[in-house]
PDB file of C-alpha atoms in Angstrom:
ATOM      1  CA  UNK A 691      -2.957  14.520 -15.255  1.00  0.00           C
ATOM      2  CA  UNK A 692      -0.087  12.167 -16.028  1.00  0.00           C
ATOM      3  CA  UNK A 693      -0.398   8.641 -17.391  1.00  0.00           C
ATOM      4  CA  UNK A 694       2.168   6.038 -18.398  1.00  0.00           C
ATOM      5  CA  UNK A 695       1.640   3.113 -20.766  1.00  0.00           C
ATOM      6  CA  UNK A 696       2.402   0.137 -18.547  1.00  0.00           C
ATOM      7  CA  UNK A 697       1.630  -3.524 -19.232  1.00  0.00           C
ATOM      8  CA  UNK A 698      -1.205  -2.746 -21.638  1.00  0.00           C
ATOM      9  CA  UNK A 699      -2.890  -0.062 -19.534  1.00  0.00           C
ATOM     10  CA  UNK A 700      -2.702   3.628 -18.771  1.00  0.00           C
ATOM     11  CA  UNK A 701      -1.449   3.987 -15.206  1.00  0.00           C
ATOM     12  CA  UNK A 702      -2.167   7.300 -13.507  1.00  0.00           C
ATOM     13  CA  UNK A 703       0.561   8.799 -11.353  1.00  0.00           C
ATOM     14  CA  UNK A 704       1.554  12.105  -9.802  1.00  0.00           C
ATOM     15  CA  UNK A 705       5.058  13.452  -9.253  1.00  0.00           C
ATOM     16  CA  UNK A 706       5.888  16.053  -6.608  1.00  0.00           C
ATOM     17  CA  UNK A 707       9.181  17.379  -5.269  1.00  0.00           C
ATOM     18  CA  UNK A 708      12.767  16.438  -6.068  1.00  0.00           C
ATOM     19  CA  UNK A 709      15.362  14.167  -4.532  1.00  0.00           C
ATOM     20  CA  UNK A 710      15.369  10.483  -3.607  1.00  0.00           C
ATOM     21  CA  UNK A 711      12.268   8.866  -5.197  1.00  0.00           C
ATOM     22  CA  UNK A 712       9.524   7.608  -2.881  1.00  0.00           C
ATOM     23  CA  UNK A 713       6.711   5.589  -4.468  1.00  0.00           C
ATOM     24  CA  UNK A 714       3.355   5.819  -2.694  1.00  0.00           C
ATOM     25  CA  UNK A 715       0.920   2.901  -3.055  1.00  0.00           C
ATOM     26  CA  UNK A 716      -2.616   3.488  -1.778  1.00  0.00           C
ATOM     27  CA  UNK A 717      -5.025   1.147  -0.037  1.00  0.00           C
ATOM     28  CA  UNK A 718      -7.611  -1.067  -1.708  1.00  0.00           C
ATOM     29  CA  UNK A 719     -10.611   0.834  -3.151  1.00  0.00           C
ATOM     30  CA  UNK A 720      -8.902   4.109  -2.287  1.00  0.00           C
ATOM     31  CA  UNK A 721      -7.205   6.876  -4.257  1.00  0.00           C
ATOM     32  CA  UNK A 722      -3.971   8.808  -3.815  1.00  0.00           C
ATOM     33  CA  UNK A 723      -5.723  11.675  -2.038  1.00  0.00           C
ATOM     34  CA  UNK A 724      -7.851   9.506   0.255  1.00  0.00           C
ATOM     35  CA  UNK A 725      -4.823   7.548   1.434  1.00  0.00           C
ATOM     36  CA  UNK A 726      -2.040  10.109   1.472  1.00  0.00           C
ATOM     37  CA  UNK A 727      -3.632  13.564   1.088  1.00  0.00           C
ATOM     38  CA  UNK A 728      -2.198  15.368   4.156  1.00  0.00           C
ATOM     39  CA  UNK A 729       1.178  13.621   3.750  1.00  0.00           C
ATOM     40  CA  UNK A 730       1.854  14.685   0.167  1.00  0.00           C
ATOM     41  CA  UNK A 731       3.080  18.213   0.808  1.00  0.00           C
ATOM     42  CA  UNK A 732       5.339  17.455   3.795  1.00  0.00           C
ATOM     43  CA  UNK A 733       6.875  14.361   2.184  1.00  0.00           C
ATOM     44  CA  UNK A 734       7.524  16.179  -1.103  1.00  0.00           C
ATOM     45  CA  UNK A 735       9.507  18.844   0.753  1.00  0.00           C
ATOM     46  CA  UNK A 736      12.553  16.596   0.892  1.00  0.00           C
ATOM     47  CA  UNK A 737      12.162  13.975  -1.817  1.00  0.00           C
ATOM     48  CA  UNK A 738      10.519  13.128  -5.116  1.00  0.00           C
ATOM     49  CA  UNK A 739       7.097  11.575  -4.601  1.00  0.00           C
ATOM     50  CA  UNK A 740       5.664   9.244  -7.208  1.00  0.00           C
ATOM     51  CA  UNK A 741       2.095   8.526  -6.152  1.00  0.00           C
ATOM     52  CA  UNK A 742       0.471   5.761  -8.186  1.00  0.00           C
ATOM     53  CA  UNK A 743      -3.151   4.715  -8.660  1.00  0.00           C
ATOM     54  CA  UNK A 744      -3.089   0.957  -9.161  1.00  0.00           C
ATOM     55  CA  UNK A 745      -5.030  -0.878 -11.846  1.00  0.00           C
ATOM     56  CA  UNK A 746      -8.784  -0.213 -11.651  1.00  0.00           C
ATOM     57  CA  UNK A 747      -8.405   2.381  -8.889  1.00  0.00           C
ATOM     58  CA  UNK A 748      -9.143   6.078  -9.186  1.00  0.00           C
ATOM     59  CA  UNK A 749      -8.040   7.528 -12.517  1.00  0.00           C
ATOM     60  CA  UNK A 750      -6.536   4.205 -13.691  1.00  0.00           C
ATOM     61  CA  UNK A 751      -9.154   2.276 -15.645  1.00  0.00           C
ATOM     62  CA  UNK A 752      -9.495  -1.463 -15.189  1.00  0.00           C
ATOM     63  CA  UNK A 753      -8.388  -3.869 -17.897  1.00  0.00           C
ATOM     64  CA  UNK A 754      -9.545  -7.419 -18.493  1.00  0.00           C
ATOM     65  CA  UNK A 755      -6.594  -9.237 -16.895  1.00  0.00           C
ATOM     66  CA  UNK A 756      -7.031 -10.867 -13.452  1.00  0.00           C
ATOM     67  CA  UNK A 757      -6.286  -8.646 -10.461  1.00  0.00           C
ATOM     68  CA  UNK A 758      -3.395 -10.113  -8.476  1.00  0.00           C
ATOM     69  CA  UNK A 759      -0.816  -8.665  -6.115  1.00  0.00           C
ATOM     70  CA  UNK A 760       1.947  -9.931  -8.395  1.00  0.00           C
ATOM     71  CA  UNK A 761       0.441  -8.193 -11.441  1.00  0.00           C
ATOM     72  CA  UNK A 762       0.115  -4.913  -9.542  1.00  0.00           C
ATOM     73  CA  UNK A 763       3.719  -5.241  -8.369  1.00  0.00           C
ATOM     74  CA  UNK A 764       4.887  -5.801 -11.951  1.00  0.00           C
ATOM     75  CA  UNK A 765       3.065  -2.591 -12.902  1.00  0.00           C
ATOM     76  CA  UNK A 766       5.053  -0.672 -10.289  1.00  0.00           C
ATOM     77  CA  UNK A 767       8.365  -2.037 -11.573  1.00  0.00           C
ATOM     78  CA  UNK A 768       7.356  -1.281 -15.168  1.00  0.00           C
ATOM     79  CA  UNK A 769       6.430   2.280 -14.173  1.00  0.00           C
ATOM     80  CA  UNK A 770       9.876   2.732 -12.599  1.00  0.00           C
ATOM     81  CA  UNK A 771      11.354   1.517 -15.886  1.00  0.00           C
ATOM     82  CA  UNK A 772       9.194   3.973 -17.820  1.00  0.00           C
ATOM     83  CA  UNK A 773      10.344   6.836 -15.598  1.00  0.00           C
ATOM     84  CA  UNK A 774      13.991   5.792 -15.742  1.00  0.00           C
ATOM     85  CA  UNK A 775      14.241   5.196 -11.983  1.00  0.00           C
ATOM     86  CA  UNK A 776      16.716   2.483 -11.043  1.00  0.00           C
ATOM     87  CA  UNK A 777      15.812   2.387  -7.343  1.00  0.00           C
ATOM     88  CA  UNK A 778      13.163   3.988  -5.135  1.00  0.00           C
ATOM     89  CA  UNK A 779      11.876   3.825  -1.598  1.00  0.00           C
ATOM     90  CA  UNK A 780       8.350   2.388  -1.297  1.00  0.00           C
ATOM     91  CA  UNK A 781       5.505   3.291   1.069  1.00  0.00           C
ATOM     92  CA  UNK A 782       2.391   1.146   0.791  1.00  0.00           C
ATOM     93  CA  UNK A 783      -0.773   1.076   2.883  1.00  0.00           C
ATOM     94  CA  UNK A 784      -2.984  -2.036   3.123  1.00  0.00           C
ATOM     95  CA  UNK A 785      -3.295  -3.344  -0.475  1.00  0.00           C
ATOM     96  CA  UNK A 786      -0.412  -1.034  -1.362  1.00  0.00           C
ATOM     97  CA  UNK A 787       1.643  -2.559   1.434  1.00  0.00           C
ATOM     98  CA  UNK A 788       1.167  -6.055   0.030  1.00  0.00           C
ATOM     99  CA  UNK A 789       2.149  -4.745  -3.411  1.00  0.00           C
ATOM    100  CA  UNK A 790       5.223  -2.994  -1.981  1.00  0.00           C
ATOM    101  CA  UNK A 791       6.344  -6.231  -0.311  1.00  0.00           C
ATOM    102  CA  UNK A 792       5.841  -8.117  -3.576  1.00  0.00           C
ATOM    103  CA  UNK A 793       8.051  -5.584  -5.390  1.00  0.00           C
ATOM    104  CA  UNK A 794      10.748  -5.849  -2.707  1.00  0.00           C
ATOM    105  CA  UNK A 795      10.774  -9.646  -2.948  1.00  0.00           C
ATOM    106  CA  UNK A 796      10.577  -9.909  -6.743  1.00  0.00           C
ATOM    107  CA  UNK A 797      12.945  -7.045  -7.593  1.00  0.00           C
ATOM    108  CA  UNK A 798      15.011  -6.303  -4.467  1.00  0.00           C
ATOM    109  CA  UNK A 799      17.527  -4.214  -6.388  1.00  0.00           C
ATOM    110  CA  UNK A 800      14.766  -1.701  -7.197  1.00  0.00           C
ATOM    111  CA  UNK A 801      13.883  -0.979  -3.558  1.00  0.00           C
ATOM    112  CA  UNK A 802      15.886   1.199  -1.185  1.00  0.00           C
ATOM    113  CA  UNK A 803      13.800   1.525   1.959  1.00  0.00           C
ATOM    114  CA  UNK A 804      10.400  -0.053   2.527  1.00  0.00           C
ATOM    115  CA  UNK A 805       7.466   1.238   4.581  1.00  0.00           C
ATOM    116  CA  UNK A 806       4.584  -1.201   5.042  1.00  0.00           C
ATOM    117  CA  UNK A 807       1.491   0.099   6.819  1.00  0.00           C
ATOM    118  CA  UNK A 808      -1.366  -2.185   7.875  1.00  0.00           C
ATOM    119  CA  UNK A 809      -0.365  -5.076   5.617  1.00  0.00           C
ATOM    120  CA  UNK A 810       0.917  -8.481   6.697  1.00  0.00           C
ATOM    121  CA  UNK A 811       2.319 -10.535   3.797  1.00  0.00           C
ATOM    122  CA  UNK A 812       2.893 -13.446   6.195  1.00  0.00           C
ATOM    123  CA  UNK A 813      -0.793 -13.628   7.097  1.00  0.00           C
ATOM    124  CA  UNK A 814      -2.688 -11.612   4.465  1.00  0.00           C
ATOM    125  CA  UNK A 815      -6.459 -10.952   4.803  1.00  0.00           C
ATOM    126  CA  UNK A 816      -8.384 -14.152   5.360  1.00  0.00           C
ATOM    127  CA  UNK A 817      -5.428 -15.857   7.026  1.00  0.00           C
ATOM    128  CA  UNK A 818      -5.185 -13.892  10.262  1.00  0.00           C
ATOM    129  CA  UNK A 819      -4.701 -16.020  13.362  1.00  0.00           C
ATOM    130  CA  UNK A 820      -7.945 -14.615  14.806  1.00  0.00           C
ATOM    131  CA  UNK A 821     -11.179 -13.243  13.301  1.00  0.00           C
ATOM    132  CA  UNK A 822     -11.326  -9.469  12.821  1.00  0.00           C
ATOM    133  CA  UNK A 823     -13.645  -7.936  15.439  1.00  0.00           C
ATOM    134  CA  UNK A 824     -16.679  -6.193  13.974  1.00  0.00           C
ATOM    135  CA  UNK A 825     -15.746  -2.799  15.415  1.00  0.00           C
ATOM    136  CA  UNK A 826     -12.431  -2.828  13.507  1.00  0.00           C
ATOM    137  CA  UNK A 827     -14.032  -3.201  10.069  1.00  0.00           C
ATOM    138  CA  UNK A 828     -14.772  -0.225   7.777  1.00  0.00           C
ATOM    139  CA  UNK A 829     -18.168   1.365   8.327  1.00  0.00           C
ATOM    140  CA  UNK A 830     -20.845   1.929   5.686  1.00  0.00           C
ATOM    141  CA  UNK A 831     -20.059   5.646   5.842  1.00  0.00           C
ATOM    142  CA  UNK A 832     -16.406   4.923   5.049  1.00  0.00           C
ATOM    143  CA  UNK A 833     -17.358   2.701   2.110  1.00  0.00           C
ATOM    144  CA  UNK A 834     -19.580   5.497   0.829  1.00  0.00           C
ATOM    145  CA  UNK A 835     -16.694   7.967   1.120  1.00  0.00           C
ATOM    146  CA  UNK A 836     -14.517   5.633  -0.966  1.00  0.00           C
ATOM    147  CA  UNK A 837     -17.262   5.154  -3.556  1.00  0.00           C
ATOM    148  CA  UNK A 838     -17.776   8.913  -3.841  1.00  0.00           C
ATOM    149  CA  UNK A 839     -14.035   9.525  -4.262  1.00  0.00           C
ATOM    150  CA  UNK A 840     -13.897   6.875  -6.997  1.00  0.00           C
ATOM    151  CA  UNK A 841     -16.917   8.341  -8.777  1.00  0.00           C
ATOM    152  CA  UNK A 842     -15.296  11.789  -8.767  1.00  0.00           C
ATOM    153  CA  UNK A 843     -12.267  10.696 -10.835  1.00  0.00           C
ATOM    154  CA  UNK A 844     -12.912   7.305 -12.497  1.00  0.00           C
ATOM    155  CA  UNK A 845     -13.597   7.031 -16.218  1.00  0.00           C
ATOM    156  CA  UNK A 846     -16.513   4.680 -15.441  1.00  0.00           C
ATOM    157  CA  UNK A 847     -17.904   5.458 -11.954  1.00  0.00           C
ATOM    158  CA  UNK A 848     -20.362   2.556 -12.174  1.00  0.00           C
ATOM    159  CA  UNK A 849     -17.543   0.031 -11.793  1.00  0.00           C
ATOM    160  CA  UNK A 850     -16.860   0.629  -8.088  1.00  0.00           C
ATOM    161  CA  UNK A 851     -18.727  -2.493  -6.951  1.00  0.00           C
ATOM    162  CA  UNK A 852     -16.796  -4.546  -9.498  1.00  0.00           C
ATOM    163  CA  UNK A 853     -13.552  -3.030  -8.223  1.00  0.00           C
ATOM    164  CA  UNK A 854     -14.514  -3.942  -4.657  1.00  0.00           C
ATOM    165  CA  UNK A 855     -15.166  -7.575  -5.596  1.00  0.00           C
ATOM    166  CA  UNK A 856     -11.995  -7.968  -7.659  1.00  0.00           C
ATOM    167  CA  UNK A 857      -9.752  -6.280  -5.123  1.00  0.00           C
ATOM    168  CA  UNK A 858     -11.199  -8.230  -2.192  1.00  0.00           C
ATOM    169  CA  UNK A 859     -10.617 -11.466  -4.087  1.00  0.00           C
ATOM    170  CA  UNK A 860      -7.036 -10.445  -4.901  1.00  0.00           C
ATOM    171  CA  UNK A 861      -6.023  -9.778  -1.296  1.00  0.00           C
ATOM    172  CA  UNK A 862      -7.752 -12.896   0.003  1.00  0.00           C
ATOM    173  CA  UNK A 863      -6.175 -15.123  -2.644  1.00  0.00           C
ATOM    174  CA  UNK A 864      -2.611 -13.816  -2.455  1.00  0.00           C
ATOM    175  CA  UNK A 865      -0.315 -16.617  -1.234  1.00  0.00           C
ATOM    176  CA  UNK A 866       1.030 -16.135   2.269  1.00  0.00           C
ATOM    177  CA  UNK A 867       4.740 -15.394   2.191  1.00  0.00           C
ATOM    178  CA  UNK A 868       6.828 -18.060   3.873  1.00  0.00           C
ATOM    179  CA  UNK A 869       9.168 -17.364   6.748  1.00  0.00           C
ATOM    180  CA  UNK A 870      12.160 -18.000   4.475  1.00  0.00           C
ATOM    181  CA  UNK A 871      10.867 -15.522   1.888  1.00  0.00           C
ATOM    182  CA  UNK A 872      10.451 -12.847   4.539  1.00  0.00           C
ATOM    183  CA  UNK A 873      13.898 -13.529   5.985  1.00  0.00           C
ATOM    184  CA  UNK A 874      15.311 -12.871   2.504  1.00  0.00           C
ATOM    185  CA  UNK A 875      13.855  -9.358   2.403  1.00  0.00           C
ATOM    186  CA  UNK A 876      16.966  -7.218   2.866  1.00  0.00           C
ATOM    187  CA  UNK A 877      15.540  -3.730   2.423  1.00  0.00           C
ATOM    188  CA  UNK A 878      15.422  -1.730   5.669  1.00  0.00           C
ATOM    189  CA  UNK A 879      11.733  -1.928   6.571  1.00  0.00           C
ATOM    190  CA  UNK A 880       9.409   0.130   8.750  1.00  0.00           C
ATOM    191  CA  UNK A 881       6.203  -1.638   9.789  1.00  0.00           C
ATOM    192  CA  UNK A 882       3.312   0.556  10.951  1.00  0.00           C
ATOM    193  CA  UNK A 883       0.093  -0.878  12.376  1.00  0.00           C
ATOM    194  CA  UNK A 884      -2.768   0.335  14.502  1.00  0.00           C
ATOM    195  CA  UNK A 885      -3.317  -1.421  17.813  1.00  0.00           C
ATOM    196  CA  UNK A 886      -6.862  -2.172  16.579  1.00  0.00           C
ATOM    197  CA  UNK A 887      -5.824  -3.050  13.033  1.00  0.00           C
ATOM    198  CA  UNK A 888      -7.011  -6.017  10.996  1.00  0.00           C
ATOM    199  CA  UNK A 889      -3.890  -7.964  11.983  1.00  0.00           C
ATOM    200  CA  UNK A 890      -3.704  -9.114  15.612  1.00  0.00           C
ATOM    201  CA  UNK A 891      -0.635  -7.730  17.355  1.00  0.00           C
ATOM    202  CA  UNK A 892       0.655 -11.267  17.882  1.00  0.00           C
ATOM    203  CA  UNK A 893       0.783 -11.663  14.081  1.00  0.00           C
ATOM    204  CA  UNK A 894       2.424  -8.245  13.695  1.00  0.00           C
ATOM    205  CA  UNK A 895       5.160  -9.107  16.191  1.00  0.00           C
ATOM    206  CA  UNK A 896       5.727 -12.431  14.434  1.00  0.00           C
ATOM    207  CA  UNK A 897       6.134 -10.617  11.093  1.00  0.00           C
ATOM    208  CA  UNK A 898       8.537  -8.129  12.697  1.00  0.00           C
ATOM    209  CA  UNK A 899      10.639 -10.988  14.047  1.00  0.00           C
ATOM    210  CA  UNK A 900      11.035 -12.562  10.612  1.00  0.00           C
ATOM    211  CA  UNK A 901      12.379  -9.487   8.819  1.00  0.00           C
ATOM    212  CA  UNK A 902      16.156  -9.117   9.091  1.00  0.00           C
ATOM    213  CA  UNK A 903      16.277  -5.296   9.146  1.00  0.00           C
ATOM    214  CA  UNK A 904      12.989  -3.969  10.483  1.00  0.00           C
ATOM    215  CA  UNK A 905      11.489  -1.420  12.819  1.00  0.00           C
ATOM    216  CA  UNK A 906       7.972  -1.657  14.237  1.00  0.00           C
ATOM    217  CA  UNK A 907       5.592   1.130  15.224  1.00  0.00           C
ATOM    218  CA  UNK A 908       2.121   0.558  16.703  1.00  0.00           C
ATOM    219  CA  UNK A 909      -0.247   3.519  16.783  1.00  0.00           C
ATOM    220  CA  UNK A 910      -2.429   3.525  19.922  1.00  0.00           C
ATOM    221  CA  UNK A 911      -6.199   3.712  19.661  1.00  0.00           C
ATOM    222  CA  UNK A 912      -6.043   3.256  15.892  1.00  0.00           C
ATOM    223  CA  UNK A 913      -8.010   0.974  13.563  1.00  0.00           C
ATOM    224  CA  UNK A 914      -6.982  -0.154  10.083  1.00  0.00           C
ATOM    225  CA  UNK A 915      -8.782   2.724   8.389  1.00  0.00           C
ATOM    226  CA  UNK A 916      -7.517   5.121  11.034  1.00  0.00           C
ATOM    227  CA  UNK A 917      -3.809   4.556  10.341  1.00  0.00           C
ATOM    228  CA  UNK A 918      -3.617   7.011   7.440  1.00  0.00           C
ATOM    229  CA  UNK A 919      -5.772   9.467   9.371  1.00  0.00           C
ATOM    230  CA  UNK A 920      -2.856  10.066  11.734  1.00  0.00           C
ATOM    231  CA  UNK A 921      -0.659  12.205   9.435  1.00  0.00           C
ATOM    232  CA  UNK A 922       1.353  13.856  12.214  1.00  0.00           C
ATOM    233  CA  UNK A 923       2.158  10.505  13.806  1.00  0.00           C
ATOM    234  CA  UNK A 924       3.042   8.989  10.423  1.00  0.00           C
ATOM    235  CA  UNK A 925       5.340  11.858   9.476  1.00  0.00           C
ATOM    236  CA  UNK A 926       7.124  11.599  12.825  1.00  0.00           C
ATOM    237  CA  UNK A 927       7.869   7.950  12.013  1.00  0.00           C
ATOM    238  CA  UNK A 928       8.422   8.049   8.264  1.00  0.00           C
ATOM    239  CA  UNK A 929      10.684  11.077   7.926  1.00  0.00           C
ATOM    240  CA  UNK A 930      13.530   9.918  10.208  1.00  0.00           C
ATOM    241  CA  UNK A 931      13.294   6.399   8.803  1.00  0.00           C
ATOM    242  CA  UNK A 932      13.683   7.596   5.226  1.00  0.00           C
ATOM    243  CA  UNK A 933      16.453  10.007   6.193  1.00  0.00           C
ATOM    244  CA  UNK A 934      18.438   7.336   8.052  1.00  0.00           C
ATOM    245  CA  UNK A 935      20.594   6.231   5.147  1.00  0.00           C
TER     246      UNK A 935
END
């Protein structure tokens, strides 16, 4: 197990492979393995993976500071500093996607290519243009799977409910990025959403139109939770995007 002292906490991370660095940022309440498990081996075959467990998630214990997207993004930049990495590609899912966007906007020189899956910084959770249909929300069985995965690795397994409350508040309180902010995002960006994701496709297309150098992929028959359960489809999209330098 590998930890780095970052902003007053011990951040857990894993490194696999060699080559151009790719930072992986998991979804809210999830772990590295739950979000990226089947992707780790194939992605590490051609690059250096740096998979991070954000504050309070998985192996990384919570600290007393407020949970915000900006604070999590500053942790990612500080970890890059700690590892001596001047620039990396970023791949974030859901919460991790919002964090990846925050890094790209706050420290654009640190980001090469950007992959954002199931995260809309223009209309983050709670600000979608339409309510999320009930059948697109995580099920109780999925929540239980996340809780069990947390309990298996966390230093204090009893804090999962607290993590859920703090993380939910963080993503609902994050300020919506303005159109001008998004137009300033110069990193080549790949957006990946399910056609039954939290974000309505009208919002997704609007986000795509604001980014100056973006590609958009929509996975058919796929919910928010289901996006990372399509490893073959994700690899077919991610690999050529990352290789297209």
